[in-house]
Amino acid sequence: QVQLAESGGGAVQTGGSLRLSCAASGDTVRRSCMGWFRQAPGKEREGVAFLYRGSSSTYYADSMKGRATVSQDNDKNTLYLQMNSLKPEDTALYYCAAGPPSLGKGCEDPRYKYAYWGQGTQVTVSS
């Protein structure tokens, strides 16, 4: 089993920064893929950043490219999402997700289904 717990959300003004954390526990193979997602009220959930736990390769959604950095600290079993130059449209509930490797689908593939999810942390950006 894998457990995920996000923290670090909050309220910031436009242009501000936040660093989200996701504390992970459980089988490491089952969290070979790690991702950050967000969902704003009335909108579909969106994947924003992805990380391959083994290689630390990362991928970003166009909406966050150049403004976000996803990283991991294996000693602490923690995934991070550093977000800079935040905009009001970044306001959402941010989730951490994890899943095992999948043949034919990368962690960033929209067809890949993440198996484990955290409870989310709220990010609010005011203008």
C-alpha positions as a printed NumPy array, in Angstrom:
array([[  0.   ,   0.   ,   0.   ],
       [  1.089,   3.569,  -0.641],
       [  0.117,   6.602,   1.385],
       [  0.552,  10.202,   0.311],
       [  0.112,  13.382,   2.311],
       [  0.426,  16.847,   0.795],
       [  1.308,  20.046,   2.608],
       [  2.527,  23.528,   1.851],
       [ -0.509,  25.072,   0.233],
       [ -1.683,  28.525,   1.163],
       [ -2.73 ,  31.94 ,  -0.029],
       [ -0.309,  34.137,  -1.966],
       [ -0.516,  37.167,  -4.201],
       [  0.107,  37.168,  -7.931],
       [  3.781,  36.672,  -8.617],
       [  4.381,  34.83 ,  -5.37 ],
       [  5.855,  31.405,  -4.796],
       [  4.898,  28.268,  -2.942],
       [  6.557,  24.938,  -2.373],
       [  4.259,  21.97 ,  -2.007],
       [  5.436,  18.799,  -0.323],
       [  4.142,  15.246,  -0.58 ],
       [  5.243,  12.809,   2.092],
       [  5.109,   9.282,   0.701],
       [  5.256,   5.89 ,   2.341],
       [  4.838,   2.332,   1.196],
       [  6.263,   0.168,  -1.546],
       [  8.656,   2.141,  -3.736],
       [  7.876,   0.176,  -6.917],
       [  4.25 ,   1.189,  -6.553],
       [  5.337,   4.816,  -6.612],
       [  7.665,   4.597,  -9.601],
       [  5.569,   7.319, -11.211],
       [  4.889,  10.464,  -9.201],
       [  2.724,  13.34 , -10.292],
       [  1.208,  16.611,  -9.194],
       [ -2.332,  17.357, -10.295],
       [ -4.717,  20.196,  -9.633],
       [ -8.424,  20.797,  -9.835],
       [-10.132,  24.152,  -9.759],
       [-13.849,  24.503,  -8.99 ],
       [-15.919,  23.625, -12.028],
       [-12.919,  22.395, -13.987],
       [-11.472,  19.005, -14.795],
       [ -8.454,  17.704, -12.946],
       [ -5.225,  18.651, -14.691],
       [ -1.801,  17.062, -14.486],
       [  0.842,  19.734, -13.935],
       [  4.14 ,  17.955, -13.262],
       [  5.459,  14.418, -13.362],
       [  8.551,  12.653, -12.103],
       [ 10.044,   9.224, -12.694],
       [ 11.199,   8.134,  -9.26 ],
       [ 14.068,   5.966, -10.535],
       [ 15.655,   8.385, -13.002],
       [ 14.296,  11.677, -11.617],
       [ 13.244,  12.609, -15.158],
       [ 10.579,  15.273, -15.12 ],
       [  7.808,  16.519, -17.367],
       [  5.584,  19.569, -17.109],
       [  2.257,  20.684, -18.428],
       [  2.445,  23.678, -20.723],
       [  0.572,  25.714, -18.114],
       [  3.45 ,  25.315, -15.634],
       [  6.532,  25.13 , -17.853],
       [  9.153,  27.597, -16.744],
       [  7.314,  28.326, -13.502],
       [  7.434,  25.002, -11.689],
       [ 10.038,  22.498, -10.626],
       [  9.218,  19.004,  -9.417],
       [ 11.857,  17.195,  -7.381],
       [ 12.269,  14.434,  -4.859],
       [ 14.213,  13.725,  -1.733],
       [ 14.547,   9.975,  -1.533],
       [ 16.006,  10.001,   1.963],
       [ 12.859,  11.675,   3.194],
       [ 10.512,   9.981,   0.732],
       [  9.207,  13.371,  -0.201],
       [  8.093,  14.848,  -3.497],
       [  8.168,  18.608,  -3.968],
       [  6.578,  21.081,  -6.333],
       [  8.179,  24.513,  -6.35 ],
       [  5.896,  27.022,  -8.042],
       [  6.972,  30.539,  -8.927],
       [  5.326,  33.516, -10.635],
       [  1.954,  32.288,  -9.501],
       [ -1.179,  33.562, -11.238],
       [ -4.815,  33.644, -10.134],
       [ -5.54 ,  30.871, -12.63 ],
       [ -3.216,  28.612, -10.625],
       [ -5.781,  28.63 ,  -7.824],
       [ -6.837,  25.023,  -7.243],
       [ -6.685,  22.032,  -4.964],
       [ -3.346,  20.371,  -5.631],
       [ -2.963,  16.618,  -5.345],
       [  0.031,  14.325,  -5.215],
       [ -0.339,  10.959,  -6.946],
       [  1.723,   7.817,  -7.355],
       [  1.624,   4.626,  -9.342],
       [  3.613,   1.622, -10.546],
       [  5.392,   1.509, -13.897],
       [  3.222,   0.731, -16.9  ],
       [  4.333,  -0.808, -20.175],
       [  3.649,   1.52 , -23.04 ],
       [  2.577,   4.487, -20.942],
       [  4.832,   7.025, -19.383],
       [  4.128,   8.778, -16.119],
       [  3.158,  11.887, -18.071],
       [  0.872,  10.039, -20.483],
       [ -2.765,  11.167, -20.06 ],
       [ -3.749,   7.509, -20.483],
       [ -1.698,   6.462, -17.459],
       [ -3.899,   5.893, -14.393],
       [ -2.38 ,   6.84 , -11.071],
       [ -3.287,   4.334,  -8.374],
       [ -2.696,   6.334,  -5.217],
       [ -3.763,   9.851,  -4.305],
       [ -3.295,  12.238,  -1.439],
       [ -6.031,  14.344,   0.095],
       [ -4.931,  17.579,  -1.548],
       [ -3.673,  20.969,  -0.431],
       [ -5.316,  24.248,  -1.404],
       [ -3.447,  26.927,  -3.324],
       [ -5.121,  30.319,  -3.653],
       [ -3.556,  33.119,  -5.683],
       [ -5.096,  36.569,  -5.391],
       [ -4.672,  39.414,  -7.85 ]])
